[in-house]
Amino acid sequence: TIGAGAACEGALGLVSNLLFLASLDSSNKRLAFWAPLAATVVMCYFGAAFTGPSMNPAMAFTWNWHYGVHSADEHWLVFWAAPCAGAL
């Protein structure tokens, strides 16, 4: 559903930003480099079931436009508004 997709994208955006900010304070350079990268791969794996494996809203828009599965409002809510709200 649209609500589940928006909640998933918002939560993943929040976790991603919090992990990145926490890695900035790490004294271990290797951990600061690899933790956000590994977390991104894990989050993509688990989030793909909700919104597909796209991390780029522009790319998601192209597939949405090509197949016409969702409206532009649904696309904006899930791939633009929810990740921005999670980042804030």
Short mmCIF file of N, CA and C in Angstrom, two decimals:
data_model
loop_
_atom_site.label_atom_id
_atom_site.label_comp_id
_atom_site.label_asym_id
_atom_site.label_seq_id
_atom_site.Cartn_x
_atom_site.Cartn_y
_atom_site.Cartn_z
N THR A 1 0.83 -1.18 0.00
CA THR A 1 0.00 0.00 0.00
C THR A 1 0.88 1.25 0.00
N ILE A 2 0.26 2.35 -0.28
CA ILE A 2 0.99 3.61 -0.34
C ILE A 2 1.48 4.01 1.05
N GLY A 3 0.67 3.80 2.07
CA GLY A 3 1.07 4.14 3.43
C GLY A 3 2.27 3.33 3.90
N ALA A 4 2.28 2.05 3.58
CA ALA A 4 3.42 1.20 3.97
C ALA A 4 4.69 1.62 3.22
N GLY A 5 4.55 1.95 1.95
CA GLY A 5 5.71 2.40 1.17
C GLY A 5 6.27 3.71 1.70
N ALA A 6 5.39 4.64 2.03
CA ALA A 6 5.84 5.93 2.56
C ALA A 6 6.48 5.76 3.93
N ALA A 7 5.89 4.91 4.77
CA ALA A 7 6.46 4.67 6.10
C ALA A 7 7.83 4.01 5.98
N CYS A 8 7.95 3.06 5.07
CA CYS A 8 9.23 2.37 4.86
C CYS A 8 10.30 3.35 4.37
N GLU A 9 9.97 4.14 3.38
CA GLU A 9 10.95 5.10 2.85
C GLU A 9 11.33 6.15 3.89
N GLY A 10 10.37 6.59 4.68
CA GLY A 10 10.66 7.56 5.74
C GLY A 10 11.55 6.97 6.82
N ALA A 11 11.26 5.73 7.22
CA ALA A 11 12.07 5.07 8.25
C ALA A 11 13.48 4.80 7.73
N LEU A 12 13.59 4.36 6.49
CA LEU A 12 14.92 4.10 5.93
C LEU A 12 15.72 5.38 5.78
N GLY A 13 15.06 6.46 5.41
CA GLY A 13 15.74 7.76 5.33
C GLY A 13 16.23 8.22 6.69
N LEU A 14 15.41 8.02 7.71
CA LEU A 14 15.79 8.41 9.07
C LEU A 14 16.99 7.59 9.55
N VAL A 15 16.92 6.27 9.40
CA VAL A 15 18.02 5.40 9.85
C VAL A 15 19.30 5.72 9.09
N SER A 16 19.18 5.92 7.79
CA SER A 16 20.36 6.21 6.97
C SER A 16 21.04 7.50 7.42
N ASN A 17 20.27 8.53 7.65
CA ASN A 17 20.85 9.81 8.07
C ASN A 17 21.42 9.75 9.48
N LEU A 18 20.74 9.07 10.38
CA LEU A 18 21.26 8.93 11.74
C LEU A 18 22.57 8.15 11.76
N LEU A 19 22.64 7.09 10.97
CA LEU A 19 23.87 6.30 10.92
C LEU A 19 25.00 7.10 10.30
N PHE A 20 24.70 7.85 9.27
CA PHE A 20 25.74 8.68 8.66
C PHE A 20 26.26 9.72 9.64
N LEU A 21 25.36 10.39 10.34
CA LEU A 21 25.79 11.39 11.32
C LEU A 21 26.57 10.77 12.46
N ALA A 22 26.18 9.57 12.90
CA ALA A 22 26.92 8.89 13.96
C ALA A 22 28.30 8.48 13.48
N SER A 23 28.42 8.11 12.21
CA SER A 23 29.73 7.69 11.69
C SER A 23 30.69 8.88 11.57
N LEU A 24 30.18 10.07 11.47
CA LEU A 24 31.05 11.25 11.41
C LEU A 24 31.83 11.45 12.70
N ASP A 25 31.25 11.02 13.82
CA ASP A 25 31.89 11.18 15.12
C ASP A 25 32.80 10.02 15.49
N SER A 26 32.84 9.00 14.65
CA SER A 26 33.63 7.82 14.98
C SER A 26 35.13 8.11 14.83
N SER A 27 35.90 7.63 15.80
CA SER A 27 37.35 7.80 15.70
C SER A 27 37.97 6.72 14.82
N ASN A 28 37.25 5.64 14.59
CA ASN A 28 37.72 4.56 13.73
C ASN A 28 37.36 4.89 12.28
N LYS A 29 38.35 5.22 11.47
CA LYS A 29 38.10 5.65 10.08
C LYS A 29 37.50 4.53 9.25
N ARG A 30 37.92 3.31 9.50
CA ARG A 30 37.39 2.17 8.73
C ARG A 30 35.91 1.97 9.01
N LEU A 31 35.54 2.05 10.27
CA LEU A 31 34.13 1.92 10.64
C LEU A 31 33.31 3.09 10.08
N ALA A 32 33.87 4.28 10.14
CA ALA A 32 33.16 5.46 9.63
C ALA A 32 32.93 5.36 8.13
N PHE A 33 33.80 4.66 7.42
CA PHE A 33 33.64 4.50 5.97
C PHE A 33 32.69 3.37 5.63
N TRP A 34 32.85 2.21 6.26
CA TRP A 34 32.10 1.02 5.86
C TRP A 34 30.71 0.91 6.47
N ALA A 35 30.48 1.47 7.64
CA ALA A 35 29.17 1.33 8.28
C ALA A 35 28.03 1.92 7.44
N PRO A 36 28.14 3.15 6.93
CA PRO A 36 27.05 3.66 6.09
C PRO A 36 26.88 2.87 4.79
N LEU A 37 27.97 2.41 4.21
CA LEU A 37 27.87 1.64 2.97
C LEU A 37 27.17 0.30 3.20
N ALA A 38 27.57 -0.40 4.23
CA ALA A 38 26.94 -1.69 4.54
C ALA A 38 25.47 -1.51 4.92
N ALA A 39 25.18 -0.47 5.69
CA ALA A 39 23.80 -0.21 6.08
C ALA A 39 22.93 0.12 4.88
N THR A 40 23.48 0.81 3.90
CA THR A 40 22.72 1.12 2.69
C THR A 40 22.35 -0.15 1.94
N VAL A 41 23.27 -1.07 1.83
CA VAL A 41 22.99 -2.33 1.14
C VAL A 41 21.91 -3.12 1.89
N VAL A 42 22.02 -3.18 3.20
CA VAL A 42 21.03 -3.91 4.01
C VAL A 42 19.66 -3.24 3.91
N MET A 43 19.62 -1.92 3.98
CA MET A 43 18.34 -1.22 3.90
C MET A 43 17.70 -1.37 2.53
N CYS A 44 18.50 -1.39 1.48
CA CYS A 44 17.95 -1.61 0.13
C CYS A 44 17.35 -3.00 0.02
N TYR A 45 18.02 -3.95 0.61
CA TYR A 45 17.53 -5.33 0.56
C TYR A 45 16.16 -5.46 1.24
N PHE A 46 16.04 -4.88 2.43
CA PHE A 46 14.78 -5.00 3.16
C PHE A 46 13.71 -4.04 2.65
N GLY A 47 14.08 -2.91 2.11
CA GLY A 47 13.10 -1.95 1.61
C GLY A 47 12.58 -2.29 0.22
N ALA A 48 13.28 -3.17 -0.50
CA ALA A 48 12.87 -3.51 -1.86
C ALA A 48 11.50 -4.18 -1.91
N ALA A 49 11.14 -4.88 -0.86
CA ALA A 49 9.84 -5.54 -0.82
C ALA A 49 8.70 -4.53 -0.76
N PHE A 50 8.96 -3.33 -0.25
CA PHE A 50 7.92 -2.33 -0.11
C PHE A 50 7.83 -1.39 -1.31
N THR A 51 8.96 -0.88 -1.75
CA THR A 51 8.94 0.16 -2.78
C THR A 51 9.79 -0.15 -4.00
N GLY A 52 10.35 -1.33 -4.06
CA GLY A 52 11.23 -1.66 -5.18
C GLY A 52 12.66 -1.31 -4.86
N PRO A 53 13.60 -1.79 -5.66
CA PRO A 53 15.01 -1.61 -5.32
C PRO A 53 15.62 -0.31 -5.80
N SER A 54 14.82 0.72 -5.99
CA SER A 54 15.36 1.98 -6.51
C SER A 54 15.71 2.92 -5.38
N MET A 55 16.95 3.45 -5.40
CA MET A 55 17.33 4.45 -4.42
C MET A 55 17.34 5.84 -5.01
N ASN A 56 17.02 5.94 -6.28
CA ASN A 56 17.04 7.21 -6.98
C ASN A 56 15.61 7.58 -7.36
N PRO A 57 15.04 8.64 -6.79
CA PRO A 57 13.66 9.01 -7.10
C PRO A 57 13.43 9.29 -8.59
N ALA A 58 14.44 9.83 -9.26
CA ALA A 58 14.27 10.10 -10.69
C ALA A 58 14.17 8.79 -11.48
N MET A 59 14.95 7.81 -11.09
CA MET A 59 14.88 6.51 -11.76
C MET A 59 13.54 5.82 -11.47
N ALA A 60 13.08 5.92 -10.24
CA ALA A 60 11.78 5.35 -9.88
C ALA A 60 10.67 6.03 -10.67
N PHE A 61 10.80 7.33 -10.90
CA PHE A 61 9.80 8.04 -11.68
C PHE A 61 9.74 7.52 -13.12
N THR A 62 10.90 7.22 -13.69
CA THR A 62 10.91 6.75 -15.09
C THR A 62 10.18 5.43 -15.21
N TRP A 63 10.44 4.52 -14.28
CA TRP A 63 9.72 3.24 -14.35
C TRP A 63 8.25 3.43 -14.07
N ASN A 64 7.91 4.32 -13.15
CA ASN A 64 6.52 4.60 -12.85
C ASN A 64 5.81 5.20 -14.06
N TRP A 65 6.47 6.10 -14.74
CA TRP A 65 5.89 6.73 -15.92
C TRP A 65 5.72 5.72 -17.06
N HIS A 66 6.71 4.86 -17.20
CA HIS A 66 6.67 3.87 -18.29
C HIS A 66 5.53 2.86 -18.09
N TYR A 67 5.39 2.33 -16.88
CA TYR A 67 4.37 1.32 -16.62
C TYR A 67 3.04 1.90 -16.19
N GLY A 68 3.03 3.12 -15.67
CA GLY A 68 1.78 3.78 -15.27
C GLY A 68 1.05 3.08 -14.14
N VAL A 69 1.80 2.48 -13.20
CA VAL A 69 1.17 1.74 -12.12
C VAL A 69 0.61 2.67 -11.04
N HIS A 70 1.33 3.73 -10.73
CA HIS A 70 0.92 4.65 -9.67
C HIS A 70 0.73 6.05 -10.23
N SER A 71 -0.03 6.84 -9.48
CA SER A 71 -0.23 8.23 -9.90
C SER A 71 0.98 9.06 -9.51
N ALA A 72 1.06 10.25 -10.04
CA ALA A 72 2.17 11.15 -9.73
C ALA A 72 2.14 11.54 -8.25
N ASP A 73 0.95 11.68 -7.68
CA ASP A 73 0.84 12.03 -6.26
C ASP A 73 1.40 10.91 -5.37
N GLU A 74 1.08 9.66 -5.72
CA GLU A 74 1.61 8.54 -4.94
C GLU A 74 3.12 8.47 -5.05
N HIS A 75 3.64 8.69 -6.25
CA HIS A 75 5.09 8.67 -6.46
C HIS A 75 5.75 9.78 -5.64
N TRP A 76 5.19 10.96 -5.66
CA TRP A 76 5.77 12.07 -4.92
C TRP A 76 5.77 11.78 -3.42
N LEU A 77 4.68 11.22 -2.91
CA LEU A 77 4.58 10.93 -1.48
C LEU A 77 5.60 9.88 -1.06
N VAL A 78 5.72 8.79 -1.81
CA VAL A 78 6.58 7.68 -1.40
C VAL A 78 8.06 7.98 -1.63
N PHE A 79 8.41 8.51 -2.78
CA PHE A 79 9.83 8.65 -3.14
C PHE A 79 10.44 10.02 -2.88
N TRP A 80 9.62 11.02 -2.59
CA TRP A 80 10.17 12.36 -2.33
C TRP A 80 9.82 12.85 -0.93
N ALA A 81 8.54 12.90 -0.60
CA ALA A 81 8.12 13.48 0.68
C ALA A 81 8.55 12.62 1.87
N ALA A 82 8.33 11.32 1.79
CA ALA A 82 8.65 10.44 2.94
C ALA A 82 10.15 10.41 3.24
N PRO A 83 11.05 10.26 2.26
CA PRO A 83 12.48 10.29 2.61
C PRO A 83 12.93 11.65 3.15
N CYS A 84 12.37 12.72 2.62
CA CYS A 84 12.75 14.06 3.14
C CYS A 84 12.24 14.23 4.57
N ALA A 85 11.04 13.75 4.86
CA ALA A 85 10.51 13.82 6.22
C ALA A 85 11.33 12.96 7.17
N GLY A 86 11.78 11.80 6.70
CA GLY A 86 12.63 10.95 7.52
C GLY A 86 13.97 11.58 7.80
N ALA A 87 14.47 12.35 6.86
CA ALA A 87 15.78 13.00 7.03
C ALA A 87 15.70 14.16 8.01
N LEU A 88 14.55 14.75 8.11
CA LEU A 88 14.40 15.89 9.03
C LEU A 88 14.25 15.40 10.44
#
